[in-house]
């Protein structure tokens, strides 16, 4: 910022001198609550009153729902951590090596359990935060108690008291500033859906008129769906769970992802030769106009029943056109082929309209919840044992290494050093890129060291009243609260707000102990430096390995779905692959964009193949399917079931079997005169054509005989896959 010049520096500091009014209110409210918790803890003469103020900053969030959700899981984690800490000290009061070993194993176990919690592996996932709270509560209770094991129960109750004090105060005071919360939350849920649906409909409208770049912003839409779906949980907390509006909103966002997947299928079919005629173009133009007008109709006073009725009429028209084509005698094979292609496009339009109708139905149910509604759409969890074991080992080895440093050096502040290492490992080991998060945390901690040094050594060295303590520390906390509202500084601000009360070290002794400050600041900085170094040298994050593992999982999913063993649904397939899509975008780092783009295309392609395999499985169970067509589909499924991972693929055979099945089903369709049976064959041909096109277009991704985009791949081959 200094090199950029004074003007740029002033703009960078806008969060400080011209903050957002809402977030400024959050910072002021949390600062006052933190000082109140600190004052009560001092009045109660607790041993470490700074932990009450720290807990307030750890639990406080920008909205009521986030604060309550985090407070609930923090309280749960505190109880688990206290019980575990008492057990550890009671088991090994005079065995330091075993104590450190079990401390490391406990932190690793909490990280492993946190990895399995539903939702994204982010700092805003408060289920994971419950395990994080268990980890650092386990650490602070056991490390404080091992120095005086005879009073472990009193120490643990003291720690639990000020943590509980901070949680209760923050939850109570934040509730005083939430007027008209229910009405605001319902409006927010509606806005969330509309803000996501509008860009999706715009992209689909571009597809209908043949715009090749229509789906370029699909990445941003999928990211928005994932982010907003994560926020629905907090809206449920604010609504009090009296109805299932949150479940319907979560399902509506998932249906938008399904809608985009159906639109991608339509785009694939529209690229096939002889698929479009003038009649289809006119129909696509009419559907496009209706989709573009839909957001305005949702925001207006028109009823949802009227909108759904129009979509149902549009669906019937698509079906009716296929029926009329079937009832008309075709003069030659070319005309019959054109009818077949037209019917496949109509089938894709029907599925597109069905997905939109389902999304709107769920949106209406969330906007106007009905009594006695039992609908439930849970937050999906995809357990990755490899990732969980990696997270557990990374945190356990890091904590154990810190314990060995303490044992070998007999450092008087070694327990404080281990405590900070445990806090960092508990907070960040469940993230996919903990090294980056730890670096940001280190910057915030250094700012806290400087701020606490100024307060301890200059401003509060001789303070004898709580008013003086509150004035100076409150000003420093207010700056941290404002920084928290500025996205580039959020994570460093979290570190600053957490460690500032510890470094200030308030007590009832009426004077700050400078020696305590230095003996706390040095272990803090060294602990964060050590943890950051360990994250880089022991099981570091490897983006190439993450991509290869993700591709293996996609190919195995294809294998399981084709084999019929997986109990998958459309929603589960779409949500899992959207999660992969967003994770890959988030963690791409410095990877060249052509590689990332190729993988993103491969994930979307794999998702569409999975969805069409699910449809083919349902078609195979249809009694109207003739035996010859069923045999052709069985051959495709058998070949696809060999997609079991890297170096074991049968890509060429699968592609040939798919194309042969298309030829055989076309023959069956030409020989079939019954409309219902022809509808089934057209649905099967639609799925097979999408599968064949995706296998052919993304052949390197699906050909599992060699790793995808390894360094051995030449630049020319890399360019050809783009």
XYZ file of C-alpha atoms in Angstrom:
722
model
C 0.000 0.000 0.000
C 2.926 2.353 0.697
C 4.394 1.786 -2.775
C 1.022 2.539 -4.354
C 1.143 6.121 -3.094
C -0.814 8.173 -0.547
C -4.028 8.327 -2.592
C -4.192 4.549 -2.953
C -3.372 4.178 0.745
C -6.257 6.455 1.706
C -8.614 4.414 -0.465
C -7.369 1.191 1.085
C -8.199 2.582 4.535
C -11.748 3.512 3.591
C -13.022 0.665 5.785
C -11.640 2.604 8.767
C -12.783 6.197 8.157
C -15.933 5.533 6.064
C -17.267 2.113 7.106
C -20.560 0.563 6.136
C -23.170 1.764 8.698
C -24.510 -1.731 9.353
C -21.071 -3.243 9.948
C -20.047 -0.218 12.000
C -23.033 -0.974 14.222
C -21.880 -4.600 14.431
C -18.380 -3.504 15.480
C -19.726 -1.111 18.121
C -22.204 -3.655 19.475
C -19.609 -6.426 19.696
C -17.044 -4.118 21.295
C -19.502 -3.098 24.007
C -20.529 -6.713 24.578
C -16.890 -7.780 24.822
C -16.116 -5.073 27.371
C -19.227 -6.024 29.358
C -18.128 -9.664 29.412
C -14.647 -8.589 30.499
C -16.046 -6.384 33.266
C -18.289 -9.153 34.628
C -15.401 -11.635 34.526
C -13.225 -9.203 36.493
C -16.045 -8.617 38.962
C -16.370 -12.384 39.427
C -12.560 -12.519 39.935
C -12.090 -15.274 37.378
C -8.521 -16.402 36.801
C -8.309 -15.498 33.095
C -11.039 -12.940 32.384
C -9.675 -12.191 28.901
C -11.213 -15.440 27.632
C -14.698 -14.027 28.204
C -13.959 -11.105 25.875
C -12.286 -13.449 23.387
C -15.354 -15.711 23.302
C -17.597 -12.778 22.392
C -15.452 -11.966 19.367
C -15.282 -15.621 18.406
C -19.072 -16.076 18.469
C -20.223 -12.669 17.197
C -21.265 -12.499 13.545
C -22.923 -9.975 11.281
C -26.423 -11.494 11.489
C -28.588 -12.921 14.221
C -28.818 -16.339 12.553
C -25.066 -16.680 12.189
C -24.466 -15.630 15.785
C -27.013 -18.069 17.218
C -25.832 -20.950 15.025
C -22.202 -20.367 15.962
C -23.054 -19.883 19.655
C -24.936 -23.182 19.757
C -22.102 -25.183 18.229
C -19.481 -23.304 20.248
C -21.318 -24.234 23.432
C -21.479 -27.861 22.328
C -17.768 -27.842 21.510
C -16.945 -26.256 24.860
C -18.735 -29.017 26.785
C -16.989 -31.763 24.797
C -13.618 -30.056 25.132
C -13.915 -29.532 28.887
C -14.835 -33.166 29.535
C -11.999 -34.377 27.287
C -9.481 -32.033 28.934
C -10.370 -33.206 32.457
C -10.054 -36.825 31.334
C -6.624 -36.247 29.796
C -5.155 -34.511 32.852
C -6.629 -37.113 35.185
C -5.114 -39.941 33.123
C -1.553 -38.579 32.709
C -0.771 -35.995 35.428
C 2.940 -36.949 35.612
C 3.685 -38.417 32.183
C 4.536 -35.468 29.900
C 5.286 -37.522 26.788
C 2.022 -39.473 27.003
C 0.198 -36.249 27.797
C 1.518 -34.585 24.637
C 0.803 -37.693 22.564
C -2.823 -37.912 23.733
C -3.228 -34.146 23.332
C -2.122 -34.442 19.702
C -4.349 -37.470 19.094
C -7.336 -35.618 20.573
C -6.815 -32.551 18.359
C -6.473 -34.837 15.329
C -9.632 -36.724 16.238
C -11.665 -33.526 16.498
C -10.321 -32.418 13.110
C -11.283 -35.756 11.559
C -14.815 -35.553 12.954
C -15.090 -31.943 11.770
C -14.149 -32.986 8.227
C -17.180 -35.282 8.169
C -19.603 -32.553 9.234
C -22.203 -31.496 6.619
C -21.554 -28.402 4.584
C -18.492 -26.793 2.992
C -15.077 -26.868 4.655
C -15.040 -23.132 5.364
C -14.845 -20.848 8.373
C -18.589 -20.186 8.088
C -19.527 -23.836 8.616
C -20.491 -23.765 12.280
C -20.933 -27.512 12.570
C -17.243 -27.786 11.854
C -16.716 -24.877 14.236
C -18.195 -27.032 17.001
C -15.318 -29.482 16.539
C -12.862 -26.594 16.326
C -14.198 -25.301 19.644
C -13.819 -28.783 21.114
C -10.199 -28.848 19.998
C -9.009 -25.546 21.436
C -11.110 -25.909 24.618
C -9.563 -29.349 25.072
C -6.148 -27.729 24.664
C -6.564 -24.736 26.995
C -8.189 -26.808 29.770
C -5.616 -29.600 29.668
C -2.584 -27.291 29.271
C -3.705 -25.064 32.151
C -4.594 -28.094 34.235
C -1.388 -30.086 33.701
C 0.557 -27.388 35.558
C -1.716 -27.886 38.595
C -3.484 -31.259 38.173
C -4.865 -31.254 41.728
C -7.146 -28.333 40.801
C -8.117 -29.458 37.306
C -11.836 -29.422 38.079
C -11.728 -25.851 39.412
C -9.644 -24.732 36.423
C -11.980 -26.366 33.918
C -15.074 -24.892 35.577
C -13.472 -21.463 35.522
C -12.719 -21.793 31.793
C -16.228 -23.062 31.088
C -17.725 -20.199 33.102
C -16.148 -17.370 31.148
C -16.762 -19.114 27.813
C -20.416 -19.566 28.771
C -20.513 -15.939 29.944
C -19.284 -14.693 26.579
C -21.765 -16.880 24.648
C -24.774 -15.816 26.741
C -23.948 -12.118 26.613
C -23.362 -12.033 22.859
C -26.509 -14.049 22.083
C -28.623 -11.896 24.403
C -27.388 -8.465 23.371
C -27.399 -9.215 19.624
C -31.070 -10.170 19.965
C -31.911 -6.680 21.243
C -30.944 -5.121 17.895
C -32.947 -7.441 15.638
C -36.339 -5.792 15.099
C -38.713 -7.230 12.503
C -36.335 -10.138 12.020
C -38.841 -12.700 10.704
C -40.222 -10.433 8.000
C -36.736 -9.392 6.944
C -35.562 -12.987 6.776
C -38.454 -14.122 4.575
C -37.781 -11.223 2.227
C -34.114 -12.211 2.161
C -34.975 -15.807 1.214
C -37.107 -14.547 -1.682
C -34.376 -12.184 -2.849
C -31.835 -14.993 -2.648
C -33.844 -17.165 -5.020
C -34.631 -14.353 -7.447
C -31.019 -13.153 -7.567
C -29.897 -16.678 -8.459
C -32.691 -17.469 -10.910
C -32.292 -14.311 -12.986
C -28.734 -14.985 -14.303
C -29.646 -18.659 -14.824
C -32.642 -17.729 -16.985
C -30.532 -15.189 -18.883
C -27.970 -17.883 -19.686
C -30.688 -20.326 -20.779
C -32.250 -17.640 -22.976
C -28.912 -17.288 -24.722
C -28.764 -21.037 -25.307
C -32.217 -21.063 -26.882
C -31.125 -18.595 -29.562
C -27.824 -20.365 -30.210
C -25.471 -18.006 -28.376
C -22.227 -19.998 -27.947
C -21.033 -17.891 -25.016
C -24.306 -18.101 -23.121
C -22.971 -20.417 -20.413
C -19.722 -18.576 -19.765
C -21.031 -17.273 -16.434
C -22.251 -20.708 -15.287
C -19.227 -20.859 -12.973
C -20.370 -17.757 -11.108
C -23.950 -19.080 -10.918
C -22.854 -22.403 -9.402
C -20.667 -20.564 -6.888
C -23.588 -18.328 -5.956
C -25.871 -21.356 -5.507
C -23.375 -22.970 -3.136
C -22.802 -19.777 -1.149
C -26.476 -18.907 -0.796
C -27.400 -22.500 0.018
C -24.962 -22.328 2.925
C -26.659 -19.141 4.173
C -30.142 -20.678 4.212
C -29.231 -22.481 7.423
C -28.859 -19.166 9.234
C -32.205 -17.945 7.916
C -33.760 -21.082 9.418
C -32.304 -20.147 12.796
C -33.732 -16.637 12.551
C -37.177 -17.979 11.604
C -37.148 -20.265 14.624
C -37.808 -23.441 12.614
C -41.572 -23.010 13.007
C -42.010 -24.046 9.385
C -39.976 -25.579 6.571
C -39.301 -22.400 4.587
C -35.555 -23.008 4.795
C -35.883 -26.572 3.486
C -37.928 -25.368 0.524
C -35.455 -22.549 -0.183
C -32.554 -25.007 -0.138
C -34.443 -27.309 -2.495
C -35.288 -24.376 -4.801
C -31.616 -23.431 -5.121
C -30.736 -27.057 -5.847
C -33.415 -27.138 -8.544
C -31.777 -24.132 -10.217
C -28.599 -26.201 -10.488
C -30.657 -29.014 -12.061
C -32.179 -26.433 -14.419
C -28.703 -25.411 -15.581
C -27.746 -29.049 -16.104
C -30.825 -29.564 -18.299
C -29.910 -26.415 -20.224
C -26.444 -27.818 -20.901
C -28.059 -30.998 -22.274
C -30.227 -28.871 -24.552
C -27.156 -26.979 -25.781
C -25.463 -30.284 -26.623
C -28.463 -31.528 -28.609
C -28.810 -28.227 -30.472
C -25.272 -28.636 -31.813
C -26.116 -31.951 -33.482
C -26.734 -31.848 -37.264
C -30.331 -31.683 -38.545
C -31.583 -30.927 -35.033
C -33.141 -27.490 -35.654
C -35.701 -26.205 -38.113
C -37.652 -22.975 -38.499
C -40.488 -24.254 -36.310
C -38.098 -25.033 -33.455
C -36.406 -21.633 -33.750
C -39.766 -19.881 -33.457
C -40.657 -22.022 -30.474
C -37.268 -21.370 -28.832
C -37.736 -17.632 -29.334
C -41.145 -17.759 -27.605
C -39.727 -19.727 -24.664
C -36.806 -17.304 -24.451
C -39.142 -14.326 -24.185
C -41.128 -16.028 -21.453
C -37.980 -16.878 -19.461
C -36.660 -13.325 -19.689
C -39.976 -11.895 -18.437
C -40.242 -14.374 -15.575
C -38.132 -12.442 -12.956
C -40.333 -9.350 -13.380
C -43.453 -11.487 -12.981
C -42.062 -12.970 -9.767
C -41.361 -9.525 -8.342
C -44.816 -8.267 -9.308
C -48.237 -9.072 -7.918
C -49.003 -11.966 -10.250
C -49.782 -15.219 -8.485
C -47.469 -18.203 -8.722
C -50.380 -20.369 -9.841
C -50.720 -18.264 -13.003
C -47.010 -18.556 -13.796
C -47.009 -22.320 -13.244
C -50.117 -22.645 -15.410
C -48.346 -20.851 -18.269
C -45.350 -23.156 -17.951
C -47.635 -26.193 -17.916
C -49.321 -24.958 -21.095
C -45.899 -24.507 -22.690
C -44.962 -28.050 -21.710
C -48.142 -29.455 -23.230
C -47.439 -27.614 -26.469
C -43.987 -29.208 -26.690
C -45.492 -32.647 -26.161
C -48.294 -31.989 -28.611
C -45.877 -31.078 -31.385
C -44.107 -34.401 -31.039
C -47.438 -36.258 -31.069
C -48.547 -34.418 -34.217
C -45.271 -35.286 -35.927
C -45.727 -38.934 -34.979
C -49.233 -39.003 -36.426
C -48.046 -37.593 -39.772
C -46.703 -40.089 -42.298
C -43.114 -39.351 -43.299
C -42.258 -39.732 -47.006
C -38.657 -40.924 -46.585
C -35.933 -41.760 -44.066
C -34.530 -38.224 -44.109
C -37.868 -36.770 -43.038
C -38.197 -39.400 -40.316
C -34.684 -38.587 -39.087
C -35.623 -34.899 -38.897
C -38.746 -35.782 -36.884
C -36.601 -37.861 -34.542
C -34.147 -35.011 -33.980
C -37.002 -32.579 -33.449
C -38.578 -34.951 -30.937
C -35.304 -35.182 -29.008
C -35.134 -31.398 -28.751
C -38.751 -31.271 -27.610
C -37.947 -33.882 -24.966
C -35.064 -31.690 -23.737
C -37.376 -28.655 -23.626
C -39.935 -30.616 -21.605
C -37.281 -31.573 -19.042
C -36.052 -27.967 -18.928
C -39.566 -26.671 -18.243
C -40.139 -29.398 -15.624
C -36.969 -28.343 -13.766
C -38.088 -24.713 -13.805
C -41.576 -25.629 -12.574
C -40.082 -27.622 -9.708
C -37.827 -24.712 -8.712
C -40.729 -22.257 -8.753
C -42.926 -24.645 -6.753
C -40.283 -24.918 -4.032
C -39.789 -21.145 -4.082
C -43.496 -20.558 -3.551
C -43.495 -23.041 -0.664
C -40.617 -21.156 0.975
C -42.265 -17.770 0.416
C -45.672 -18.899 1.685
C -45.109 -21.902 3.974
C -48.124 -24.067 4.592
C -49.151 -25.492 7.983
C -48.473 -29.161 8.719
C -45.728 -29.240 6.092
C -43.251 -32.087 6.628
C -40.922 -31.427 3.688
C -37.233 -31.815 4.530
C -34.158 -31.043 2.430
C -31.047 -31.689 4.560
C -27.599 -30.209 4.019
C -25.761 -32.852 2.047
C -22.474 -34.239 3.296
C -19.912 -36.009 1.133
C -17.439 -37.844 3.323
C -13.879 -38.061 2.069
C -11.898 -40.460 4.252
C -8.627 -39.586 2.569
C -9.111 -35.893 3.286
C -10.183 -36.613 6.870
C -7.104 -38.748 7.563
C -4.864 -36.101 6.004
C -6.383 -33.355 8.166
C -6.073 -35.487 11.283
C -2.434 -36.444 10.671
C -1.474 -32.880 9.789
C -2.854 -31.457 13.030
C -1.673 -34.336 15.245
C 1.931 -34.273 14.010
C 2.065 -30.479 14.288
C 0.858 -30.507 17.907
C 3.111 -33.428 18.842
C 6.105 -31.640 17.323
C 5.331 -28.553 19.406
C 5.167 -30.756 22.510
C 8.556 -32.291 21.733
C 10.039 -28.793 21.412
C 8.721 -27.969 24.875
C 10.007 -31.211 26.419
C 13.445 -30.964 24.799
C 14.045 -27.269 25.533
C 12.265 -26.988 28.916
C 11.071 -23.574 27.766
C 9.208 -21.881 30.652
C 6.632 -20.513 28.165
C 6.437 -23.803 26.313
C 2.894 -24.561 27.425
C 1.747 -21.191 26.073
C 3.519 -21.988 22.799
C 1.735 -25.359 22.576
C -1.602 -23.699 23.374
C -1.336 -21.317 20.428
C -0.261 -24.151 18.119
C -3.297 -26.163 19.255
C -5.608 -23.214 18.602
C -4.269 -22.794 15.061
C -4.460 -26.532 14.327
C -8.005 -26.737 15.663
C -9.158 -23.768 13.582
C -7.501 -24.436 10.237
C -6.693 -28.131 9.849
C -10.160 -28.836 8.427
C -9.604 -26.330 5.613
C -8.279 -27.508 2.277
C -5.574 -24.827 2.189
C -4.579 -24.264 5.847
C -1.204 -22.714 5.013
C -2.800 -19.669 3.364
C -5.247 -19.223 6.242
C -2.412 -19.470 8.787
C -0.419 -16.780 6.974
C -3.371 -14.398 7.147
C -3.837 -15.340 10.801
C -0.164 -14.566 11.450
C -0.521 -11.065 9.990
C -3.494 -10.377 12.241
C -1.616 -11.709 15.273
C 1.344 -9.423 14.546
C -1.040 -6.456 14.431
C -2.497 -7.594 17.756
C 1.019 -7.800 19.233
C 1.757 -4.237 18.149
C -1.596 -2.902 19.378
C -1.313 -4.707 22.719
C 2.259 -3.462 23.090
C 1.141 0.139 22.687
C -1.700 -0.405 25.155
C 0.354 -2.287 27.747
C 3.586 -0.316 27.610
C 2.317 3.207 26.941
C -1.385 3.815 27.477
C -2.430 1.404 30.232
C 0.780 0.827 32.143
C -0.594 2.563 35.204
C -4.348 2.145 34.790
C -6.129 1.484 38.068
C -9.769 1.518 36.985
C -11.855 -0.541 34.609
C -12.990 2.660 32.878
C -9.439 3.373 31.707
C -8.997 -0.241 30.630
C -12.286 -0.203 28.745
C -11.594 3.094 26.987
C -8.265 2.126 25.429
C -8.951 -1.553 24.797
C -12.418 -0.715 23.445
C -10.875 1.643 20.876
C -8.477 -1.100 19.747
C -11.312 -3.651 19.571
C -13.459 -1.257 17.542
C -10.739 -1.043 14.890
C -10.679 -4.841 14.697
C -14.443 -4.990 14.328
C -14.365 -2.533 11.408
C -11.603 -4.554 9.738
C -13.708 -7.697 10.074
C -16.360 -6.113 7.821
C -13.802 -5.490 5.035
C -13.528 -8.785 3.055
C -9.765 -8.649 2.290
C -9.049 -8.202 6.012
C -11.632 -10.577 7.475
C -9.303 -13.423 8.450
C -6.497 -11.202 9.810
C -9.170 -9.273 11.744
C -10.426 -12.517 13.298
C -6.897 -13.235 14.529
C -6.499 -9.663 15.803
C -9.775 -9.777 17.714
C -9.037 -13.190 19.232
C -5.507 -12.545 20.444
C -5.795 -8.903 21.503
C -7.566 -9.691 24.838
C -5.008 -12.428 25.577
C -2.073 -10.089 24.933
C -3.600 -7.281 26.986
C -3.945 -9.741 29.867
C -6.398 -7.765 32.063
C -6.489 -8.659 35.748
C -7.618 -7.331 39.101
C -4.034 -6.454 40.080
C -4.509 -2.840 38.893
C -1.355 -2.820 36.724
C -0.354 -4.499 33.495
C 2.570 -6.886 33.836
C 4.964 -6.109 30.955
C 6.867 -9.367 31.471
C 3.661 -11.338 30.995
C 3.034 -9.426 27.771
C 6.430 -10.325 26.305
C 6.153 -13.936 27.475
C 2.788 -14.172 25.706
C 3.629 -12.304 22.503
C 6.756 -14.338 21.721
C 5.079 -17.785 21.999
C 2.151 -16.470 19.940
C 4.294 -15.351 17.002
C 6.569 -18.395 17.185
C 3.583 -20.745 17.438
C 1.951 -19.304 14.320
C 5.263 -19.347 12.424
C 5.820 -22.973 13.418
C 2.286 -24.028 12.414
C 2.556 -22.209 9.078
C 5.874 -23.923 8.380
C 4.491 -27.352 9.282
C 1.508 -26.879 6.966
C 3.955 -26.282 4.138
C 6.314 -29.201 4.780
C 4.069 -31.962 6.174
C 1.253 -33.171 3.894
C 1.064 -29.822 2.074
C -1.845 -28.938 -0.157
C -1.246 -30.181 -3.702
C -3.698 -28.731 -6.267
C -2.687 -31.250 -8.940
C -3.334 -34.162 -6.572
C -6.699 -32.689 -5.622
C -7.693 -32.503 -9.284
C -6.570 -36.059 -9.997
C -8.419 -37.373 -6.949
C -11.547 -35.470 -7.969
C -11.368 -36.991 -11.437
C -10.967 -40.488 -9.985
C -14.083 -39.968 -7.871
C -16.059 -38.810 -10.920
C -15.060 -41.880 -12.915
C -15.934 -44.132 -9.981
C -19.320 -42.454 -9.689
C -19.919 -43.232 -13.358
C -18.966 -46.828 -12.653
C -21.320 -47.152 -9.681
C -24.282 -45.478 -11.396
C -23.916 -47.585 -14.541
C -23.529 -50.726 -12.445
C -26.797 -49.945 -10.669
C -25.315 -50.190 -7.185
C -25.481 -46.494 -6.314
C -28.710 -45.189 -4.802
C -28.365 -41.826 -6.491
C -30.925 -39.174 -7.331
C -30.811 -36.185 -9.652
C -30.401 -33.815 -6.697
C -27.549 -35.802 -5.145
C -25.644 -36.046 -8.438
C -26.014 -32.340 -9.196
C -25.189 -31.147 -5.667
C -22.095 -33.361 -5.411
C -20.680 -32.200 -8.735
C -21.520 -28.555 -8.081
C -19.605 -28.915 -4.810
C -16.638 -30.288 -6.752
C -16.954 -27.489 -9.269
C -16.888 -24.763 -6.611
C -14.065 -26.411 -4.634
C -11.907 -26.575 -7.736
C -12.527 -22.906 -8.526
C -11.871 -21.830 -4.936
C -8.616 -23.762 -4.596
C -7.209 -23.230 -8.089
C -4.513 -20.890 -6.766
C -1.768 -20.215 -9.308
C -2.698 -23.095 -11.612
C -2.768 -22.081 -15.310
C -6.275 -21.157 -16.394
C -6.452 -23.590 -19.376
C -5.970 -26.528 -17.010
C -8.603 -25.272 -14.574
C -11.020 -24.548 -17.398
C -10.502 -28.031 -18.810
C -11.208 -29.618 -15.432
C -14.274 -27.451 -14.890
C -15.562 -28.526 -18.290
C -14.826 -32.141 -17.392
C -16.759 -31.905 -14.113
C -19.811 -30.466 -15.862
C -19.524 -33.094 -18.577
C -19.286 -35.884 -15.998
C -22.348 -34.525 -14.190
C -24.400 -34.601 -17.397
C -23.279 -38.134 -18.203
C -24.311 -39.229 -14.697
C -27.736 -37.597 -15.024
C -28.354 -39.305 -18.351
C -27.181 -42.637 -16.956
C -29.796 -42.248 -14.215
C -32.419 -41.619 -16.888
C -31.301 -44.679 -18.862
C -31.539 -46.808 -15.714
C -35.148 -45.655 -15.312
C -35.882 -46.330 -19.002
C -34.505 -49.850 -18.733
C -37.083 -50.562 -16.050
C -39.908 -49.387 -18.357
C -41.988 -52.345 -19.561
C -42.725 -50.582 -22.868
C -39.076 -50.841 -23.962
C -38.624 -53.627 -26.537
C -36.011 -56.331 -25.827
C -33.641 -55.269 -28.613
C -33.389 -51.713 -27.276
C -33.009 -53.022 -23.726
C -30.113 -55.216 -24.833
C -28.374 -52.235 -26.453
C -28.758 -50.146 -23.281
C -27.469 -53.025 -21.158
C -24.332 -53.165 -23.303
C -23.722 -49.433 -22.801
C -24.168 -49.770 -19.037
C -21.830 -52.745 -18.945
C -19.093 -50.847 -20.749
C -19.600 -47.731 -18.661
C -19.266 -49.750 -15.466
C -15.559 -50.221 -16.258
C -14.916 -46.539 -15.545
C -13.389 -47.426 -12.188
C -10.512 -44.948 -11.904
C -7.164 -43.986 -13.328
C -5.289 -46.462 -15.538
C -8.278 -48.859 -15.711
C -10.583 -47.140 -18.205
C -12.243 -48.616 -21.273
C -13.002 -45.341 -22.978
C -12.834 -46.501 -26.601
C -15.093 -49.514 -26.105
C -17.616 -47.443 -24.165
C -17.818 -44.775 -26.862
C -18.242 -47.413 -29.586
C -20.919 -49.224 -27.583
C -22.795 -45.938 -27.095
C -22.755 -45.110 -30.792
C -23.842 -48.661 -31.726
C -26.706 -48.392 -29.230
C -27.791 -45.131 -30.874
C -27.898 -46.821 -34.280
C -29.850 -49.781 -32.903
C -32.387 -47.590 -31.098
C -32.887 -45.507 -34.221
C -33.725 -48.682 -36.076
C -36.168 -49.640 -33.341
C -37.747 -46.188 -33.522
C -38.186 -46.405 -37.294
C -39.918 -49.769 -36.910
C -42.139 -48.627 -34.038
C -45.570 -47.135 -34.777
C -47.042 -46.855 -31.271
C -46.650 -43.271 -29.918
C -45.997 -44.203 -26.284
C -43.235 -46.645 -27.174
C -41.708 -44.078 -29.512
C -41.673 -41.540 -26.676
C -39.636 -43.985 -24.564
C -37.195 -44.609 -27.424
C -36.800 -40.872 -28.043
C -36.032 -40.306 -24.356
C -33.385 -43.044 -24.501
C -31.900 -41.638 -27.697
C -31.765 -38.177 -26.158
C -29.687 -39.464 -23.248
C -27.454 -41.588 -25.472
C -26.743 -38.690 -27.812
C -25.751 -36.466 -24.878
C -23.516 -39.211 -23.448
C -21.847 -39.897 -26.815
C -21.252 -36.192 -27.440
C -19.747 -35.648 -23.989
C -17.517 -38.726 -24.270
C -16.321 -37.583 -27.668
C -15.833 -33.910 -26.760
C -14.020 -34.542 -23.443
C -12.207 -37.718 -24.407
C -9.030 -36.981 -22.386
C -11.050 -36.459 -19.209
C -12.968 -39.735 -19.564
C -10.090 -41.829 -20.925
C -8.748 -43.100 -17.600
C -5.726 -44.902 -19.042
C -3.460 -41.928 -18.291
C -3.518 -39.063 -15.789
C -5.325 -35.982 -16.968
C -3.129 -32.986 -17.843
C 0.052 -34.348 -16.316
C 3.241 -32.422 -17.113
C 3.942 -35.118 -19.725
C 1.144 -33.673 -21.857
C 2.456 -31.422 -24.616
C 1.281 -27.810 -25.006
C -0.315 -28.727 -28.334
C -2.384 -31.477 -26.666
C -3.327 -29.101 -23.849
C -4.486 -26.491 -26.367
C -6.515 -29.063 -28.311
C -8.518 -29.999 -25.206
C -9.519 -26.421 -24.480
